[in-house]
């Protein structure tokens, strides 16, 4: 055992939020140490060359929710943040397709091919949701108040939010309420009629969620995906050159620029708590580091049930954390391809391959996929959100070859009988068969495939139950309740122990937000 | 209809049924997007000849991109009376009415013309797609709505010689066709409808036809119109003419309330100078309550014509060592108007009027400054520096020739 | 043409409550009911020669105490029978869970399945009781008009301080946590035994088109337990049949000179320039009034009776977007003898039975709604009303009335034909057969009420018994629409008082009571 130098703060986990917190603290002049369990930084925002020459954006694959001020304040463009526009969404259908592109006229016409009414509505829908996205921004940017015993500043923040809501029009407030409570299908049914359009849009409401598009509550997840913007364009998604791991690396370089030390292959075993106060951490290899503050970038289950002893926590809080829902429902299949997939509906190369490709031909398709998972199986015909990173950034694959990222639902963590190699491969096959229905050449062009089940994600990335958001985005797990009431402001019942992962407000996705707000909260305490 | 443009990649835009002709005539290859169509900005390298065709000869414009809807059925008139602000009940068969329509808060959605094709059949034109609005608000009424945007092609023939050309082509004389009326006739054996309407404020007609006849109609008009100086004309020239005529343009002079996002971007017909088209005496229509309240309360904004005073405009340029930099094409950039230190309005489009030899613009101003002859200051940039120059509120239309409405004796 | 101060359209429970309260305040009130009897969903009828049934509701879960008191319903003959045994969650092996008024007794029954759950039971009922107290207070309020809530509105919400005082902000937080939950989430926090988890979850899906995996089934569960005084699955039977409840309100109404006409179907509500002035009957008769109050659902009130051309576009859109989609059917069986239920003694028969073996069973059966088909193994809740009311059946014979989920109004590729109704009946008989082996031989005749029948006979849009789904997006200030949540519609002088308004469905009269208060403002 060796005790090395003392830090102002130690961040457990080199995920993008942990790194963001470290960078902000460093920027404020604090000496910070980041300890990452894996050989590589990034957590769920990671790029790895799994097969020689083929770089996989292993888990997350697109960026939209990254906070603009974080990009600016951490000077991320300087350290390698380069977001390429993801220009379109293609929904292949059995004998047709639905295509939405960056061009309003083209999108209008493409939708009008299927429904003129929807084409018109679509033009209103975008700005309306942009407004709602803007309306919720202040909530996202507020440190969630303590709902049990609000402090003076909590009350001030609440008052500000109340005023903000009063400034909304009744129509906006109505949409917002509906988005907070409805199913994404019900919400979209109020606007649109063409089912493949609705199904594809509703899919934003099921990503990372153990719900179907017809499950109440899924509309909020859809809203969660609407809140981002790129260069001021709301709801726009982009692809980071080099994969999402390059976002994490940009943040890491920024953190280092601000003086942070980062150590990989340094799994933390326990937070050292003395007299109800965190004073440092102990690694699995026995090394100990001491610091004034310890910040966990892990999910709430890890942060509280693993990193510290239950006996150091109040029992009602332990109950709350145990009750925190964190079911995983997503899988990921990454493919190394010899050539481009050829979609029957739009054969050959074309603009459409530069965007997202969504396997969501109907609500029924999504709901059946969900039913499979609900009753403990992976989806036989899953929903998929796919991109071809190598089309956007040729360096992702050897010249002429391609990589394809397939985000897949549903793959329940609690699969009947548990996950094993056979099931993983069967799941991979289900994915390939489903793609083959729309791009029959897929089977012939696969060079390698990587299949990740929620169990794999738990094992490899430390995501409890494989939940991609460190906890479900249900109404009762948001804002002042995320991850638990009284402790939603990044602090914890243990003094000097803080949390900054996606399991805190405002939740998952590559946002940098929990990391930033946690750092700001901590700096507030420090000063 | 799928015509491969020889100059460019295959376009992803819609092509009008006239494109096969217009694309070959377009010497400048300058195109604009209009409702998803490729539309000629100008045919010649400069637009001057096209502008003067409107005012002195005859200009031929492809206006197919307009959105058109057919509303038919026993409740068609009752529905339109609910939809628009003008009184459709008194619109006779063969008559056309220009009208705005609003949401329930009395804010304008769009404007266009309503043609009464028969007792129970109407065509309504609009700048933006309105099918959804029309369909939702006709729920519970006995009528059918069909999108006529692609099923009818249309041309505008505008200018003092337009009647003569049509008389030469059509099987009926147009001499007795009055302003804002329409008639069915034939070009040879091609059936067409002709309305005496337009967007130029001049004598002019719009011709409505089946798209399959489009090329034949185009060819006939060009051939018979040649002696009268018929000129294929693009949107650049049209924009000047419509400002001279004091006619508003959606998305330039106002924003549809359906897309306006924020309250302050919305305008009522009163605020767009269309108060004359709001018939508060007719039965309930969408927006009536709010419009009535607006009348009682007084509108906050007015829509006016302004003339930028020549002398000081010239002087400002002279001081910079320049000749007066006149806008020879219409501009569409919101430009502040001041009274003293206070900004009291903004001009939304303006142009040098070649026929009037005046610098004119259309503007939103606070009601108290809307009286004719009120002097305001217009912001302009002379050689990178902001200046203010006097402008005066004037009556619109700026240009309003007798021939627009009159019929030959 | 006659003039009244106020016309109430519809003669259901809430309409009668509103009418009575208005009559009490000295208004001249006319109630117009389309059917030949008042009471709406609280009606009783003869469905086979000599056999009577409670058409829709065999029990009431709670009655607004303000209604009981202000209208003095007991003095008009209302007699509630509150059984000690409130429900039996049936087990195919006969190991039923018996829910008692006394939680300790319920715990004893649960202990046969799980000691752990038995221990948790009392705390659970107290937990739920605490949370429902928030709803009790909320239900007495007129929802605020959001987002423009000013001091006045905030002040009007002050009643909500009382539950906060009693249960603390932690109570409020728990309420806000549980209301949006789905049943398995709530159950995971409390219980392990499937029969119990499902038996409790049935309260969350009552009359919903969703299954237990739907968020905010928590709210529905709480809604069922308002004023239940800690009794989980609380129910009251009404002596003489459920129709005796509206009959008592009718007597109260008549005592304050309310005029009630049956067989008077309103065919139009007059609106001109946004102002309501009266109604026309199908017979052509017209009535004028200062105000019109509708106890019908929003669809019937505004789309059918006012007409879309009279509605402003935003309101019309809001109305179009209300979700109804009834998914509940009723079947009444005329039985030639008292059925024998495995493991149930005769003195336990006068309660509600539920066939709900597991949450997965309930969820699977709910899947039928989204695919527009019939549940093969439906969730069946039944009772034998002829036990409490012997007049319901000839001597020695009995009536078994079942409530079935899910029988969706919107079907794909088929419609509610006699054949389909028969199929539903067979499915139900099969389910019942798991517990009452000789059920088939007992049935003399039966009546199936599909959602389409409910729509046709009771004027319920899409057969929804709650006049609009009881979901979080149609709750409080969103019920029935954000513009109509204060019982007042955007049309001047036209009000709503039915279950489509806050606080939603059930035979409790709270909607009517609150509406009357708003009208008298
Ligand atoms: C398959 C998948 C696809 C996704 N797709 C997208 C997408 O396209 N767009 C988007 O915006 N979001 C997406 N997400 C969500 C997003 O990636 C995550 O929400 C986000 O990356 C989480 O960041 P974090 O920093 O909060 O946590 P993490 O990234 O989980 O970081 C936690 C870090 O802690 C480390 N760690 C764990 N235990 C220890 C220990 N004991 N000691 C030290 N270190 C430890 C882990 O290795 C990890 O690096 C996706 C997620 C997944 C899983």
Short mmCIF file of N, CA and C in Angstrom, two decimals, chain C residues 433-508:
data_model
loop_
_atom_site.label_atom_id
_atom_site.label_comp_id
_atom_site.label_asym_id
_atom_site.label_seq_id
_atom_site.Cartn_x
_atom_site.Cartn_y
_atom_site.Cartn_z
N UNK C 433 -64.25 -20.57 -15.48
CA UNK C 433 -64.19 -22.02 -15.29
C UNK C 433 -62.98 -22.46 -14.48
N UNK C 434 -61.93 -21.66 -14.50
CA UNK C 434 -60.77 -22.00 -13.68
C UNK C 434 -61.09 -21.99 -12.20
N UNK C 435 -62.12 -21.25 -11.85
CA UNK C 435 -62.44 -21.09 -10.43
C UNK C 435 -63.81 -21.68 -10.09
N UNK C 436 -64.70 -21.66 -11.07
CA UNK C 436 -66.05 -22.20 -10.88
C UNK C 436 -66.22 -23.30 -11.92
N UNK C 437 -65.77 -24.50 -11.60
CA UNK C 437 -65.69 -25.54 -12.63
C UNK C 437 -67.02 -25.78 -13.36
N UNK C 438 -68.15 -25.66 -12.64
CA UNK C 438 -69.40 -26.01 -13.35
C UNK C 438 -70.12 -24.79 -13.88
N UNK C 439 -69.40 -23.71 -14.07
CA UNK C 439 -70.05 -22.46 -14.48
C UNK C 439 -70.93 -22.63 -15.72
N UNK C 440 -70.43 -23.36 -16.71
CA UNK C 440 -71.17 -23.48 -17.97
C UNK C 440 -72.57 -24.04 -17.76
N UNK C 441 -72.67 -24.99 -16.86
CA UNK C 441 -73.97 -25.63 -16.68
C UNK C 441 -74.93 -24.74 -15.89
N UNK C 442 -74.41 -23.70 -15.26
CA UNK C 442 -75.27 -22.84 -14.45
C UNK C 442 -75.94 -21.75 -15.28
N UNK C 443 -75.34 -21.44 -16.42
CA UNK C 443 -75.79 -20.25 -17.16
C UNK C 443 -77.11 -20.50 -17.87
N UNK C 444 -78.10 -19.67 -17.51
CA UNK C 444 -79.40 -19.76 -18.21
C UNK C 444 -79.41 -18.83 -19.41
N UNK C 445 -78.93 -17.64 -19.18
CA UNK C 445 -78.83 -16.70 -20.30
C UNK C 445 -77.82 -15.62 -19.90
N UNK C 446 -77.52 -14.78 -20.84
CA UNK C 446 -76.51 -13.77 -20.53
C UNK C 446 -76.68 -12.55 -21.42
N UNK C 447 -76.05 -11.50 -20.99
CA UNK C 447 -76.06 -10.26 -21.78
C UNK C 447 -74.64 -9.72 -21.83
N UNK C 448 -74.15 -9.49 -23.05
CA UNK C 448 -72.80 -8.94 -23.21
C UNK C 448 -72.92 -7.47 -23.61
N UNK C 449 -72.24 -6.63 -22.88
CA UNK C 449 -72.19 -5.21 -23.25
C UNK C 449 -70.77 -4.88 -23.70
N UNK C 450 -70.59 -4.76 -24.99
CA UNK C 450 -69.27 -4.40 -25.52
C UNK C 450 -69.12 -2.88 -25.42
N UNK C 451 -67.89 -2.37 -25.61
CA UNK C 451 -67.74 -0.90 -25.59
C UNK C 451 -68.66 -0.21 -26.59
N UNK C 452 -68.92 -0.88 -27.70
CA UNK C 452 -69.82 -0.27 -28.69
C UNK C 452 -71.24 -0.23 -28.14
N UNK C 453 -71.64 -1.29 -27.43
CA UNK C 453 -72.96 -1.26 -26.79
C UNK C 453 -73.04 -0.15 -25.75
N UNK C 454 -71.94 -0.01 -25.01
CA UNK C 454 -71.93 1.03 -23.97
C UNK C 454 -72.05 2.40 -24.61
N UNK C 455 -71.39 2.56 -25.75
CA UNK C 455 -71.49 3.83 -26.45
C UNK C 455 -72.93 4.08 -26.90
N UNK C 456 -73.51 3.03 -27.47
CA UNK C 456 -74.85 3.18 -28.02
C UNK C 456 -75.88 3.39 -26.90
N UNK C 457 -75.80 2.56 -25.85
CA UNK C 457 -76.86 2.62 -24.85
C UNK C 457 -76.68 3.75 -23.85
N UNK C 458 -75.44 4.05 -23.52
CA UNK C 458 -75.24 5.03 -22.47
C UNK C 458 -74.61 6.32 -22.99
N UNK C 459 -74.48 6.41 -24.30
CA UNK C 459 -73.93 7.64 -24.87
C UNK C 459 -72.49 7.89 -24.46
N UNK C 460 -71.74 6.81 -24.23
CA UNK C 460 -70.35 6.97 -23.82
C UNK C 460 -69.46 6.94 -25.04
N UNK C 461 -68.74 8.00 -25.30
CA UNK C 461 -67.86 8.01 -26.45
C UNK C 461 -66.86 6.87 -26.36
N UNK C 462 -66.79 6.09 -27.41
CA UNK C 462 -65.89 4.93 -27.49
C UNK C 462 -66.06 4.00 -26.30
N UNK C 463 -67.21 4.09 -25.66
CA UNK C 463 -67.50 3.18 -24.56
C UNK C 463 -66.66 3.42 -23.32
N UNK C 464 -66.06 4.60 -23.22
CA UNK C 464 -65.22 4.84 -22.04
C UNK C 464 -66.07 5.23 -20.84
N UNK C 465 -65.96 4.41 -19.79
CA UNK C 465 -66.81 4.60 -18.62
C UNK C 465 -66.43 5.83 -17.81
N UNK C 466 -65.24 6.32 -18.02
CA UNK C 466 -64.79 7.49 -17.26
C UNK C 466 -64.90 8.78 -18.05
N UNK C 467 -65.58 8.73 -19.19
CA UNK C 467 -65.72 9.93 -20.05
C UNK C 467 -64.35 10.47 -20.46
N UNK C 468 -63.41 9.62 -20.68
CA UNK C 468 -62.04 10.07 -20.98
C UNK C 468 -61.12 9.28 -20.07
N UNK C 469 -60.00 8.82 -20.62
CA UNK C 469 -59.12 7.96 -19.84
C UNK C 469 -58.56 8.66 -18.62
N UNK C 470 -58.37 7.88 -17.57
CA UNK C 470 -57.80 8.40 -16.34
C UNK C 470 -56.29 8.27 -16.39
N UNK C 471 -55.68 9.12 -17.19
CA UNK C 471 -54.24 9.07 -17.31
C UNK C 471 -53.67 10.41 -16.87
N UNK C 472 -52.38 10.42 -16.63
CA UNK C 472 -51.74 11.61 -16.09
C UNK C 472 -51.89 12.82 -17.01
N UNK C 473 -51.94 12.55 -18.31
CA UNK C 473 -52.07 13.67 -19.23
C UNK C 473 -53.51 14.17 -19.32
N UNK C 474 -54.42 13.47 -18.66
CA UNK C 474 -55.82 13.92 -18.65
C UNK C 474 -56.27 14.07 -17.21
N UNK C 475 -55.39 14.66 -16.43
CA UNK C 475 -55.61 14.76 -14.99
C UNK C 475 -55.59 16.21 -14.58
N UNK C 476 -56.34 16.53 -13.57
CA UNK C 476 -56.32 17.84 -12.93
C UNK C 476 -56.53 18.97 -13.96
N UNK C 477 -55.53 19.82 -14.14
CA UNK C 477 -55.74 20.99 -15.00
C UNK C 477 -55.77 20.62 -16.48
N UNK C 478 -55.57 19.35 -16.79
CA UNK C 478 -55.64 18.89 -18.18
C UNK C 478 -56.96 18.16 -18.44
N UNK C 479 -57.83 18.07 -17.47
CA UNK C 479 -59.05 17.30 -17.65
C UNK C 479 -60.24 18.21 -17.80
N UNK C 480 -61.02 18.14 -18.86
CA UNK C 480 -60.79 17.32 -20.04
C UNK C 480 -59.79 17.96 -21.00
N UNK C 481 -59.68 19.28 -20.96
CA UNK C 481 -58.66 19.95 -21.77
C UNK C 481 -58.15 21.10 -20.93
N UNK C 482 -57.01 21.62 -21.30
CA UNK C 482 -56.41 22.69 -20.49
C UNK C 482 -57.30 23.93 -20.49
N UNK C 483 -58.17 24.03 -21.49
CA UNK C 483 -59.02 25.23 -21.58
C UNK C 483 -60.36 25.04 -20.89
N UNK C 484 -60.63 23.85 -20.39
CA UNK C 484 -61.97 23.56 -19.85
C UNK C 484 -61.88 22.94 -18.46
N UNK C 485 -60.73 23.03 -17.84
CA UNK C 485 -60.52 22.28 -16.60
C UNK C 485 -61.21 22.91 -15.41
N UNK C 486 -61.75 24.12 -15.59
CA UNK C 486 -62.42 24.78 -14.47
C UNK C 486 -63.94 24.63 -14.61
N UNK C 487 -64.37 23.58 -15.29
CA UNK C 487 -65.79 23.27 -15.49
C UNK C 487 -66.47 24.22 -16.46
N UNK C 488 -65.80 25.32 -16.77
CA UNK C 488 -66.36 26.32 -17.66
C UNK C 488 -65.74 26.07 -19.02
N UNK C 489 -66.54 26.12 -20.04
CA UNK C 489 -65.99 25.85 -21.37
C UNK C 489 -65.64 27.17 -22.05
N UNK C 490 -64.91 27.11 -23.15
CA UNK C 490 -64.60 28.35 -23.86
C UNK C 490 -65.87 29.00 -24.43
N UNK C 491 -66.97 28.26 -24.44
CA UNK C 491 -68.23 28.84 -24.90
C UNK C 491 -68.94 29.45 -23.70
N UNK C 492 -69.28 30.70 -23.83
CA UNK C 492 -69.87 31.39 -22.70
C UNK C 492 -71.16 30.71 -22.26
N UNK C 493 -71.35 30.60 -20.97
CA UNK C 493 -72.57 30.03 -20.36
C UNK C 493 -72.74 28.54 -20.57
N UNK C 494 -71.71 27.88 -21.04
CA UNK C 494 -71.78 26.43 -21.18
C UNK C 494 -70.76 25.78 -20.26
N UNK C 495 -71.25 24.89 -19.41
CA UNK C 495 -70.39 24.27 -18.39
C UNK C 495 -70.41 22.75 -18.53
N UNK C 496 -69.43 22.15 -17.91
CA UNK C 496 -69.37 20.68 -17.84
C UNK C 496 -69.44 20.24 -16.38
N UNK C 497 -70.03 19.08 -16.16
CA UNK C 497 -70.08 18.58 -14.78
C UNK C 497 -69.89 17.07 -14.70
N UNK C 498 -69.55 16.42 -15.81
CA UNK C 498 -69.48 14.96 -15.82
C UNK C 498 -68.11 14.43 -15.45
N UNK C 499 -67.97 13.12 -15.51
CA UNK C 499 -66.69 12.48 -15.16
C UNK C 499 -65.54 12.88 -16.08
N UNK C 500 -65.86 13.49 -17.22
CA UNK C 500 -64.80 13.98 -18.10
C UNK C 500 -64.03 15.11 -17.46
N UNK C 501 -64.58 15.69 -16.38
CA UNK C 501 -63.89 16.80 -15.72
C UNK C 501 -63.14 16.27 -14.50
N UNK C 502 -62.38 17.15 -13.89
CA UNK C 502 -61.72 16.85 -12.62
C UNK C 502 -62.77 16.49 -11.57
N UNK C 503 -62.65 15.50 -10.74
CA UNK C 503 -61.51 14.58 -10.64
C UNK C 503 -61.73 13.23 -11.31
N UNK C 504 -62.47 13.20 -12.40
CA UNK C 504 -62.53 11.96 -13.15
C UNK C 504 -63.66 11.03 -12.75
N UNK C 505 -63.54 9.79 -13.23
CA UNK C 505 -64.66 8.86 -13.18
C UNK C 505 -64.88 8.19 -11.84
N UNK C 506 -66.03 7.54 -11.76
CA UNK C 506 -66.44 6.87 -10.53
C UNK C 506 -67.75 7.47 -10.05
N UNK C 507 -68.47 6.67 -9.25
CA UNK C 507 -69.77 7.15 -8.78
C UNK C 507 -69.59 7.92 -7.47
N UNK C 508 -68.94 9.08 -7.56
CA UNK C 508 -68.66 9.81 -6.32
C UNK C 508 -69.28 11.18 -6.28
#
